[in-house]
Amino acid sequence: SRFFPESGHFIFRRAEDIAGSGFHETYLHFDAAPLGFLSIAAHAHADALSFILHVDGKPVLVDPGTFTYHTHKDLRAYFVSTIAHNTVCVNGKNQANQAGPTMWLNHYKAKVVSCDETSGEVVATHNGYDSEGVSHTRKIQFNRDENEFIITDTLRCEKTATIEIPFHLHPNVTALLDGSTVTIDVPGARRVVMVLDEILSYTVRDDGWYSEHFGEKVPTKYLYAKMECKGNVEFVTK
């Protein structure tokens, strides 16, 4: 694993060559970086505290990609939106205000609260929902011995807010949701099991999009939960 707190990028990684089983790799990238390039946050996505997960070189939980810059206005808005990333969306709004296909206003500031590369733990927050009276803090812990991630989201809501939590799946994987457990089969890689917080009621939706290359997009599925909250709420995903 390698942590880069000054730039807000955190790489969790475990790799080993197992006799008879081949090369095994677990890779997670956690994003607590600034919104984008300079004063207009050029080419940014509103993705504070999002993450992606690859297993054995295969993408499992993904960033949506780019698709386009200056055409298909509605789709461009989707691909850069908060709800299209693996983070928490509040009141259906982005963490910043999109001012054009590659421009943003009211930039959020992400802050790394603490990080420990040795123990494999990062805590970060951002102020993108201050106008909604909501703060979001995410802690990611990597238990290397168990090959397990524990993701703890803490929301502090000054007033009632609508919270949406998506986990976007790569188009090649299949996911079976059984109560609060999701079994994800990944072609050419090990199976991934997610244990979702029981205070949230998840469904599998099929109206997501994924763009591996510029100008190309394919539909994909994602895990989705929505809840109303006021005060403090915490939920844990393993």
XYZ file of N, CA and C in Angstrom:
714
model
N 0.846 -1.192 0.000
C 0.000 0.000 0.000
C 0.884 1.246 0.000
N 0.378 2.295 -0.620
C 1.089 3.575 -0.638
C 0.075 4.692 -0.459
N 0.358 5.587 0.502
C -0.523 6.710 0.784
C 0.153 8.011 0.358
N -0.631 8.904 -0.237
C -0.139 10.208 -0.676
C -1.070 11.291 -0.121
N -0.974 11.574 1.187
C -1.938 12.478 1.822
C -1.903 13.903 1.289
N -0.754 14.374 0.816
C -0.695 15.751 0.326
C -1.513 15.931 -0.951
N -1.607 14.884 -1.765
C -2.420 14.967 -2.982
C -3.801 14.336 -2.800
N -3.997 13.624 -1.687
C -5.305 13.056 -1.398
C -5.603 11.744 -2.091
N -4.553 10.988 -2.429
C -4.748 9.686 -3.073
C -4.164 8.582 -2.195
N -4.941 7.501 -2.045
C -4.550 6.428 -1.139
C -4.717 5.095 -1.856
N -3.623 4.355 -1.969
C -3.606 3.075 -2.656
C -3.460 1.965 -1.622
N -4.477 1.129 -1.515
C -4.421 -0.058 -0.658
C -4.145 -1.248 -1.573
N -3.121 -2.036 -1.244
C -2.779 -3.127 -2.147
C -2.171 -4.295 -1.379
N -2.605 -5.476 -1.763
C -1.981 -6.717 -1.310
C -1.826 -7.616 -2.531
N -0.617 -8.133 -2.740
C -0.364 -8.994 -3.899
C 0.535 -10.145 -3.484
N 0.227 -11.323 -3.991
C 1.034 -12.496 -3.678
C 0.864 -13.538 -4.761
N 1.912 -14.282 -4.994
C 1.901 -15.361 -5.981
C 1.765 -16.667 -5.211
N 0.599 -17.297 -5.322
C 0.296 -18.489 -4.530
C 0.448 -19.730 -5.403
N 1.266 -20.651 -4.947
C 1.500 -21.885 -5.712
C 0.196 -22.623 -5.941
N -0.077 -22.947 -7.179
C -1.291 -23.677 -7.523
C -2.507 -22.801 -7.744
N -2.438 -21.544 -7.305
C -3.583 -20.648 -7.450
C -3.282 -19.449 -8.343
N -2.011 -19.195 -8.608
C -1.650 -18.074 -9.452
C -1.466 -16.784 -8.680
N -1.454 -15.685 -9.403
C -1.196 -14.362 -8.826
C -2.498 -13.772 -8.296
N -2.498 -13.415 -7.018
C -3.645 -12.791 -6.387
C -3.308 -11.352 -6.015
N -4.210 -10.439 -6.375
C -4.004 -9.031 -6.041
C -5.309 -8.406 -5.600
N -5.241 -7.642 -4.526
C -6.360 -6.813 -4.082
C -5.904 -5.360 -4.159
N -6.702 -4.510 -4.829
C -6.302 -3.124 -5.087
C -7.503 -2.208 -4.882
N -7.337 -1.211 -4.020
C -8.389 -0.213 -3.810
C -7.759 1.175 -3.846
N -8.361 2.076 -4.608
C -7.930 3.469 -4.659
C -9.012 4.335 -4.020
N -8.620 5.103 -2.999
C -9.520 6.001 -2.272
C -9.151 7.434 -2.628
N -10.154 8.228 -2.979
C -9.951 9.579 -3.505
C -10.401 10.623 -2.489
N -9.432 11.321 -1.901
C -9.733 12.463 -1.033
C -8.985 13.680 -1.565
N -8.961 13.806 -2.887
C -8.186 14.834 -3.576
C -9.027 16.087 -3.815
N -8.388 17.200 -4.198
C -9.144 18.394 -4.586
C -10.038 18.112 -5.789
N -10.983 19.026 -6.045
C -11.995 18.795 -7.078
C -11.403 18.672 -8.474
N -10.518 19.578 -8.869
C -10.006 19.546 -10.237
C -8.859 20.506 -10.424
N -8.609 20.891 -11.682
C -7.415 21.654 -12.029
C -7.654 23.163 -11.883
N -6.908 23.779 -10.952
C -6.870 25.227 -10.754
C -8.252 25.809 -10.460
N -8.463 27.097 -10.816
C -9.612 27.844 -10.304
C -10.950 27.380 -10.855
N -10.972 26.784 -12.045
C -12.247 26.309 -12.599
C -12.429 24.810 -12.396
N -11.484 24.189 -11.709
C -11.538 22.734 -11.466
C -11.753 21.982 -12.774
N -10.946 22.330 -13.764
C -11.151 21.814 -15.117
C -11.144 20.288 -15.146
N -12.096 19.734 -15.899
C -12.218 18.296 -16.173
C -12.488 17.466 -14.919
N -12.954 18.104 -13.858
C -13.176 17.384 -12.606
C -14.456 16.553 -12.649
N -14.506 15.583 -11.762
C -15.738 14.879 -11.410
C -15.994 15.156 -9.935
N -17.256 15.271 -9.555
C -17.612 15.565 -8.161
C -17.627 14.256 -7.370
N -16.426 13.759 -7.052
C -16.281 12.388 -6.544
C -15.531 12.303 -5.219
N -15.665 13.314 -4.370
C -14.947 13.301 -3.099
C -15.299 12.062 -2.283
N -14.286 11.406 -1.759
C -14.383 10.234 -0.884
C -14.926 9.013 -1.619
N -14.748 8.971 -2.932
C -15.133 7.781 -3.692
C -13.969 6.798 -3.736
N -14.250 5.586 -4.182
C -13.193 4.581 -4.291
C -13.512 3.635 -5.438
N -12.474 2.942 -5.906
C -12.649 1.853 -6.862
C -11.946 0.623 -6.300
N -12.409 -0.556 -6.723
C -11.845 -1.819 -6.246
C -11.568 -2.733 -7.430
N -10.333 -3.241 -7.502
C -9.957 -4.259 -8.484
C -9.511 -5.510 -7.729
N -9.806 -6.662 -8.280
C -9.366 -7.925 -7.708
C -8.710 -8.753 -8.810
N -7.482 -9.192 -8.557
C -6.726 -10.012 -9.518
C -6.665 -9.352 -10.893
N -6.518 -8.027 -10.883
C -6.400 -7.279 -12.126
C -7.707 -6.977 -12.821
N -8.838 -7.365 -12.226
C -10.142 -7.161 -12.845
C -10.923 -6.087 -12.071
N -11.501 -5.107 -12.776
C -12.302 -4.084 -12.091
C -13.612 -4.667 -11.562
N -13.937 -4.303 -10.329
C -15.154 -4.797 -9.680
C -16.095 -3.633 -9.368
N -15.672 -2.719 -8.508
C -16.407 -1.488 -8.215
C -15.677 -0.352 -8.923
N -16.393 0.411 -9.742
C -15.720 1.245 -10.735
C -16.141 2.710 -10.665
N -15.253 3.565 -11.189
C -15.546 4.933 -11.571
C -16.251 4.879 -12.937
N -17.204 5.768 -13.215
C -17.962 5.637 -14.464
C -17.167 5.951 -15.720
N -16.067 6.709 -15.587
C -15.318 7.106 -16.765
C -15.754 8.472 -17.272
N -15.396 8.800 -18.508
C -15.605 10.145 -19.067
C -16.723 10.196 -20.091
N -16.733 9.306 -21.045
C -17.644 9.219 -22.185
C -17.470 10.386 -23.157
N -17.773 11.631 -22.714
C -17.713 12.761 -23.634
C -17.423 14.036 -22.871
N -17.073 15.095 -23.606
C -16.857 16.412 -22.997
C -17.945 17.411 -23.414
N -18.149 17.593 -24.722
C -18.960 18.704 -25.201
C -20.213 18.278 -25.975
N -20.519 17.009 -26.014
C -21.760 16.542 -26.635
C -22.562 15.755 -25.610
N -23.819 15.451 -25.939
C -24.680 14.673 -25.041
C -24.695 15.300 -23.641
N -25.249 16.488 -23.549
C -25.201 17.280 -22.318
C -25.687 16.503 -21.093
N -26.802 15.798 -21.227
C -27.360 15.072 -20.084
C -26.427 13.952 -19.626
N -25.855 13.241 -20.582
C -24.941 12.156 -20.227
C -23.645 12.691 -19.650
N -23.154 13.811 -20.181
C -21.964 14.430 -19.605
C -22.220 14.791 -18.142
N -23.383 15.348 -17.863
C -23.733 15.707 -16.489
C -23.752 14.473 -15.588
N -24.243 13.346 -16.133
C -24.265 12.121 -15.327
C -22.857 11.640 -15.017
N -21.996 11.559 -16.013
C -20.682 10.953 -15.818
C -19.810 11.735 -14.837
N -20.048 13.029 -14.669
C -19.246 13.808 -13.711
C -19.948 13.960 -12.365
N -21.156 13.428 -12.234
C -21.969 13.683 -11.043
C -21.525 12.860 -9.843
N -21.931 13.310 -8.681
C -21.622 12.595 -7.441
C -22.306 11.231 -7.405
N -23.564 11.162 -7.843
C -24.310 9.906 -7.758
C -23.718 8.839 -8.672
N -22.908 9.221 -9.645
C -22.281 8.251 -10.549
C -20.994 7.677 -9.978
N -20.642 8.047 -8.760
C -19.409 7.579 -8.138
C -19.716 6.867 -6.820
N -18.750 6.107 -6.356
C -18.934 5.302 -5.143
C -18.669 6.151 -3.900
N -19.594 7.077 -3.657
C -19.524 7.934 -2.489
C -20.953 8.215 -2.035
N -21.162 9.210 -1.201
C -22.498 9.510 -0.675
C -23.008 10.800 -1.310
N -24.236 10.747 -1.814
C -24.881 11.900 -2.439
C -25.975 12.422 -1.510
N -26.056 13.738 -1.375
C -27.006 14.360 -0.449
C -28.018 15.200 -1.228
N -29.292 14.952 -0.963
C -30.403 15.720 -1.549
C -30.343 15.763 -3.074
N -29.809 14.719 -3.671
C -29.759 14.627 -5.116
C -28.833 15.629 -5.784
N -27.944 16.242 -5.016
C -27.097 17.306 -5.547
C -25.645 16.851 -5.659
N -24.899 17.527 -6.536
C -23.467 17.293 -6.619
C -22.756 17.978 -5.461
N -21.533 17.543 -5.195
C -20.729 18.126 -4.121
C -20.218 19.519 -4.477
N -20.314 19.907 -5.756
C -19.991 21.248 -6.234
C -20.975 21.583 -7.343
N -20.955 22.823 -7.820
C -21.898 23.252 -8.844
C -21.245 23.205 -10.223
N -21.814 22.416 -11.118
C -21.275 22.306 -12.459
C -21.648 23.557 -13.258
N -20.630 24.234 -13.828
C -20.843 25.484 -14.557
C -20.669 25.315 -16.057
N -20.391 24.126 -16.508
C -20.173 23.848 -17.918
C -19.645 22.434 -18.050
N -19.394 21.965 -19.254
C -18.958 20.581 -19.420
C -17.642 20.249 -18.738
N -16.793 21.267 -18.539
C -15.502 21.020 -17.870
C -15.208 22.045 -16.784
N -16.233 22.727 -16.269
C -16.023 23.791 -15.284
C -16.916 23.593 -14.073
N -16.401 24.031 -12.900
C -17.143 23.905 -11.646
C -17.036 25.190 -10.834
N -18.090 25.473 -10.069
C -18.110 26.565 -9.110
C -18.306 25.995 -7.706
N -18.033 26.829 -6.702
C -18.222 26.430 -5.301
C -17.511 25.107 -5.017
N -16.219 25.099 -5.247
C -15.436 23.879 -5.086
C -15.477 23.402 -3.634
N -15.606 22.114 -3.461
C -15.454 21.560 -2.120
C -13.973 21.488 -1.760
N -13.728 21.375 -0.475
C -12.387 21.108 0.013
C -12.406 19.785 0.752
N -11.570 18.870 0.314
C -11.427 17.590 1.007
C -10.301 17.717 2.039
N -10.471 17.046 3.157
C -9.478 17.109 4.226
C -9.173 15.702 4.721
N -7.891 15.377 4.799
C -7.472 14.104 5.379
C -7.382 14.295 6.889
N -8.253 13.647 7.616
C -8.288 13.783 9.075
C -7.139 13.006 9.700
N -6.907 11.783 9.218
C -5.804 10.966 9.723
C -5.514 9.877 8.708
N -4.276 9.393 8.724
C -3.933 8.252 7.878
C -2.720 7.548 8.461
N -2.691 6.245 8.301
C -1.599 5.418 8.803
C -1.338 4.328 7.781
N -0.273 4.495 7.016
C 0.034 3.534 5.964
C 0.353 2.162 6.526
N 0.977 2.124 7.700
C 1.371 0.850 8.291
C 0.159 0.015 8.698
N -0.793 0.652 9.364
C -1.986 -0.094 9.802
C -3.043 -0.180 8.708
N -2.908 0.643 7.655
C -3.866 0.596 6.555
C -5.181 1.258 6.881
N -5.135 2.516 7.338
C -6.365 3.213 7.703
C -6.289 4.674 7.281
N -7.381 5.164 6.688
C -7.499 6.564 6.284
C -8.858 7.086 6.724
N -8.872 8.304 7.253
C -10.115 9.008 7.558
C -10.060 10.349 6.835
N -11.112 10.648 6.058
C -11.154 11.908 5.319
C -12.569 12.460 5.314
N -12.681 13.760 5.061
C -13.979 14.423 5.022
C -13.966 15.484 3.938
N -15.120 16.093 3.657
C -15.173 17.206 2.703
C -16.327 18.124 3.095
N -16.305 19.349 2.554
C -17.322 20.342 2.930
C -18.291 20.641 1.791
N -18.413 19.732 0.830
C -19.246 19.986 -0.345
C -20.729 20.100 -0.061
N -21.164 19.628 1.098
C -22.583 19.709 1.433
C -22.851 20.623 2.624
N -21.964 21.570 2.853
C -22.200 22.542 3.927
C -23.501 23.304 3.703
N -23.797 23.633 2.443
C -25.019 24.384 2.145
C -26.279 23.577 2.444
N -26.135 22.250 2.497
C -27.256 21.378 2.835
C -27.308 21.051 4.330
N -26.342 21.588 5.070
C -26.271 21.308 6.503
C -25.823 19.892 6.818
N -25.022 19.304 5.921
C -24.597 17.914 6.076
C -23.084 17.828 5.907
N -22.445 17.062 6.773
C -21.030 16.744 6.599
C -20.885 15.228 6.450
N -19.927 14.828 5.610
C -19.690 13.409 5.346
C -18.234 13.100 5.638
N -18.028 12.098 6.479
C -16.686 11.600 6.785
C -16.651 10.118 6.451
N -15.586 9.684 5.792
C -15.450 8.271 5.433
C -14.120 7.735 5.963
N -14.203 6.586 6.613
C -13.000 5.879 7.091
C -12.886 4.571 6.334
N -11.691 4.299 5.801
C -11.424 3.026 5.144
C -10.300 2.323 5.886
N -10.572 1.102 6.297
C -9.585 0.260 6.979
C -9.336 -0.984 6.137
N -8.076 -1.350 6.008
C -7.707 -2.542 5.251
C -7.112 -3.559 6.210
N -7.858 -4.634 6.460
C -7.378 -5.737 7.276
C -6.669 -6.708 6.348
N -5.356 -6.594 6.261
C -4.595 -7.367 5.279
C -4.662 -8.865 5.553
N -4.643 -9.237 6.825
C -4.653 -10.667 7.154
C -5.928 -11.345 6.676
N -7.045 -10.632 6.747
C -8.336 -11.191 6.330
C -8.695 -10.800 4.897
N -7.848 -9.953 4.286
C -8.127 -9.445 2.939
C -9.506 -8.773 2.904
N -9.740 -7.896 3.870
C -11.050 -7.287 4.071
C -10.917 -5.773 4.226
N -11.841 -5.067 3.601
C -11.967 -3.624 3.797
C -13.194 -3.344 4.651
N -13.052 -2.396 5.561
C -14.170 -1.920 6.358
C -14.329 -0.431 6.067
N -15.484 -0.062 5.516
C -15.748 1.321 5.128
C -16.827 1.871 6.047
N -16.483 2.898 6.798
C -17.413 3.492 7.755
C -17.752 4.908 7.303
N -19.023 5.145 7.036
C -19.502 6.469 6.641
C -20.242 7.112 7.804
N -19.858 8.337 8.116
C -20.515 9.087 9.180
C -21.112 10.352 8.588
N -22.420 10.524 8.774
C -23.134 11.722 8.313
C -23.609 12.509 9.517
N -23.361 13.807 9.507
C -23.892 14.708 10.534
C -24.824 15.686 9.837
N -26.105 15.572 10.163
C -27.141 16.334 9.456
C -27.791 17.327 10.413
N -27.664 18.609 10.101
C -28.289 19.635 10.932
C -29.801 19.669 10.741
N -30.258 19.191 9.589
C -31.694 19.109 9.304
C -31.933 17.858 8.478
N -33.181 17.509 8.289
C -33.489 16.288 7.549
C -32.934 16.366 6.134
N -32.263 15.312 5.726
C -31.662 15.258 4.396
C -31.886 13.888 3.788
N -31.910 13.841 2.462
C -32.030 12.588 1.737
C -30.639 12.122 1.329
N -30.293 10.920 1.751
C -28.964 10.363 1.506
C -29.089 9.226 0.497
N -28.226 9.231 -0.518
C -28.161 8.144 -1.484
C -26.749 7.563 -1.485
N -26.666 6.227 -1.492
C -25.376 5.539 -1.437
C -25.314 4.524 -2.574
N -24.515 4.776 -3.616
C -24.370 3.812 -4.704
C -23.025 3.083 -4.647
N -23.008 1.852 -5.140
C -21.775 1.116 -5.405
C -21.872 0.607 -6.844
N -21.098 1.199 -7.738
C -21.213 0.933 -9.165
C -20.374 -0.282 -9.560
N -21.009 -1.202 -10.268
C -20.388 -2.468 -10.651
C -19.873 -2.415 -12.087
N -18.763 -3.101 -12.318
C -18.276 -3.222 -13.690
C -19.259 -4.068 -14.503
N -19.457 -3.742 -15.781
C -20.435 -4.492 -16.585
C -20.167 -5.990 -16.681
N -18.922 -6.413 -16.500
C -18.595 -7.836 -16.655
C -18.917 -8.679 -15.429
N -19.201 -8.053 -14.290
C -19.441 -8.838 -13.077
C -20.929 -9.094 -12.914
N -21.257 -10.092 -12.121
C -22.648 -10.370 -11.760
C -22.770 -10.296 -10.245
N -23.885 -9.734 -9.785
C -24.074 -9.536 -8.354
C -25.398 -10.138 -7.913
N -25.356 -10.893 -6.827
C -26.554 -11.488 -6.239
C -26.750 -10.887 -4.856
N -27.855 -10.175 -4.675
C -28.180 -9.536 -3.408
C -29.115 -10.429 -2.615
N -28.683 -10.812 -1.416
C -29.482 -11.654 -0.529
C -29.504 -11.001 0.840
N -30.569 -10.264 1.120
C -30.638 -9.524 2.371
C -29.603 -8.414 2.375
N -28.673 -8.469 3.313
C -27.615 -7.459 3.399
C -26.285 -7.969 2.856
N -26.294 -9.122 2.187
C -25.068 -9.699 1.631
C -25.130 -9.696 0.111
N -24.055 -9.253 -0.514
C -23.954 -9.233 -1.973
C -22.786 -10.128 -2.379
N -23.060 -11.084 -3.240
C -22.017 -11.950 -3.775
C -21.739 -11.522 -5.212
N -20.486 -11.157 -5.480
C -20.102 -10.635 -6.786
C -19.156 -11.626 -7.443
N -19.576 -12.174 -8.557
C -18.723 -13.071 -9.332
C -18.012 -12.273 -10.415
N -16.684 -12.455 -10.461
C -15.827 -11.673 -11.342
C -15.132 -12.632 -12.306
N -15.421 -12.601 -13.599
C -14.761 -13.517 -14.534
C -13.239 -13.381 -14.475
N -12.566 -14.513 -14.282
C -11.108 -14.510 -14.247
C -10.494 -14.040 -12.952
N -11.315 -13.900 -11.894
C -10.795 -13.421 -10.609
C -11.571 -14.071 -9.474
N -11.110 -13.829 -8.274
C -11.794 -14.366 -7.106
C -13.133 -13.677 -6.868
N -14.003 -14.374 -6.184
C -15.304 -13.833 -5.821
C -15.150 -12.759 -4.744
N -16.006 -11.758 -4.813
C -16.038 -10.688 -3.818
C -17.362 -10.765 -3.064
N -17.307 -10.661 -1.761
C -18.516 -10.642 -0.934
C -18.590 -9.300 -0.211
N -19.722 -8.621 -0.345
C -19.963 -7.374 0.374
C -21.039 -7.602 1.435
N -20.768 -7.107 2.636
C -21.767 -7.130 3.710
C -22.187 -5.686 3.951
N -23.436 -5.386 3.655
C -23.960 -4.029 3.724
C -24.586 -3.771 5.098
N -24.619 -2.504 5.465
C -25.198 -2.145 6.762
C -26.697 -2.398 6.753
N -27.195 -3.036 7.793
C -28.605 -3.431 7.842
C -29.551 -2.249 8.041
N -29.029 -1.071 8.399
C -29.933 0.080 8.530
C -30.334 0.623 7.161
N -29.641 0.155 6.115
C -29.934 0.593 4.756
C -30.602 -0.536 3.987
N -31.529 -0.192 3.132
C -32.223 -1.170 2.307
C -31.731 -1.016 0.864
N -30.891 -1.955 0.423
C -30.270 -1.871 -0.897
C -31.092 -2.608 -1.948
N -31.005 -2.096 -3.162
C -31.522 -2.779 -4.343
C -30.417 -2.792 -5.395
N -30.595 -3.609 -6.432
C -29.687 -3.601 -7.570
C -30.388 -2.900 -8.718
N -29.838 -1.786 -9.157
C -30.424 -1.016 -10.250
C -29.626 -1.235 -11.535
N -30.304 -1.067 -12.668
C -29.652 -1.320 -13.953
C -29.631 -0.098 -14.860
N -29.760 1.106 -14.273
C -29.776 2.323 -15.087
C -28.474 3.116 -14.973
N -27.375 2.433 -14.641
C -26.079 3.089 -14.592
C -25.369 3.020 -15.939
N -24.273 3.771 -16.056
C -23.473 3.785 -17.271
C -22.001 3.635 -16.921
N -21.257 3.037 -17.860
C -19.812 2.865 -17.687
C -19.127 3.152 -19.019
N -18.061 3.941 -18.962
C -17.314 4.310 -20.162
C -15.852 3.937 -19.968
N -15.422 2.876 -20.645
C -14.024 2.461 -20.543
C -13.134 3.290 -21.459
N -13.689 3.762 -22.583
C -12.944 4.561 -23.547
C -13.748 5.803 -23.902
N -13.041 6.877 -24.227
C -13.713 8.109 -24.636
C -14.644 7.838 -25.823
N -15.864 8.360 -25.731
C -16.830 8.200 -26.807
C -17.602 6.896 -26.777
N -17.303 6.030 -25.806
C -18.000 4.759 -25.700
C -18.664 4.641 -24.335
N -19.834 4.036 -24.284
C -20.524 3.798 -23.017
C -21.329 2.519 -23.140
N -21.489 1.830 -22.010
C -22.339 0.651 -21.940
C -23.137 0.735 -20.645
N -24.344 0.165 -20.629
C -25.114 0.162 -19.378
C -24.473 -0.754 -18.347
N -24.672 -0.423 -17.088
C -24.161 -1.271 -16.023
C -25.067 -1.169 -14.811
N -24.886 -2.082 -13.885
C -25.714 -2.128 -12.686
C -24.977 -1.512 -11.499
N -25.749 -1.174 -10.490
C -25.138 -0.669 -9.262
C -26.040 -0.969 -8.069
N -25.395 -1.126 -6.925
C -26.116 -1.270 -5.668
C -26.544 0.123 -5.215
N -27.754 0.233 -4.689
C -28.293 1.557 -4.401
C -29.138 1.514 -3.132
N -28.887 2.487 -2.254
C -29.711 2.654 -1.056
C -30.040 4.128 -0.890
N -31.197 4.380 -0.281
C -31.659 5.754 -0.070
C -32.335 5.825 1.287
N -32.061 6.895 2.033
C -32.689 7.027 3.341
C -32.806 8.495 3.714
N -33.742 8.775 4.612
C -33.864 10.102 5.193
C -33.144 10.101 6.535
N -32.371 11.124 6.787
C -31.676 11.150 8.077
C -31.642 12.565 8.643
N -31.602 12.623 9.961
C -31.437 13.865 10.701
C -30.612 13.555 11.935
N -29.724 14.430 12.273
C -28.804 14.159 13.373
C -27.601 13.405 12.856
N -27.064 12.524 13.674
C -25.885 11.759 13.285
C -26.277 10.333 12.913
N -25.687 9.841 11.838
C -25.929 8.467 11.418
C -24.618 7.874 10.924
N -24.448 6.597 11.185
C -23.224 5.901 10.771
C -23.609 4.567 10.158
N -22.989 4.217 9.042
C -23.213 2.899 8.466
C -21.889 2.325 7.983
N -21.816 0.997 8.073
C -20.565 0.287 7.819
C -20.766 -0.708 6.685
N -19.828 -0.722 5.751
C -19.810 -1.675 4.641
C -18.530 -2.473 4.709
N -18.647 -3.780 4.592
C -17.457 -4.635 4.601
C -17.335 -5.340 3.262
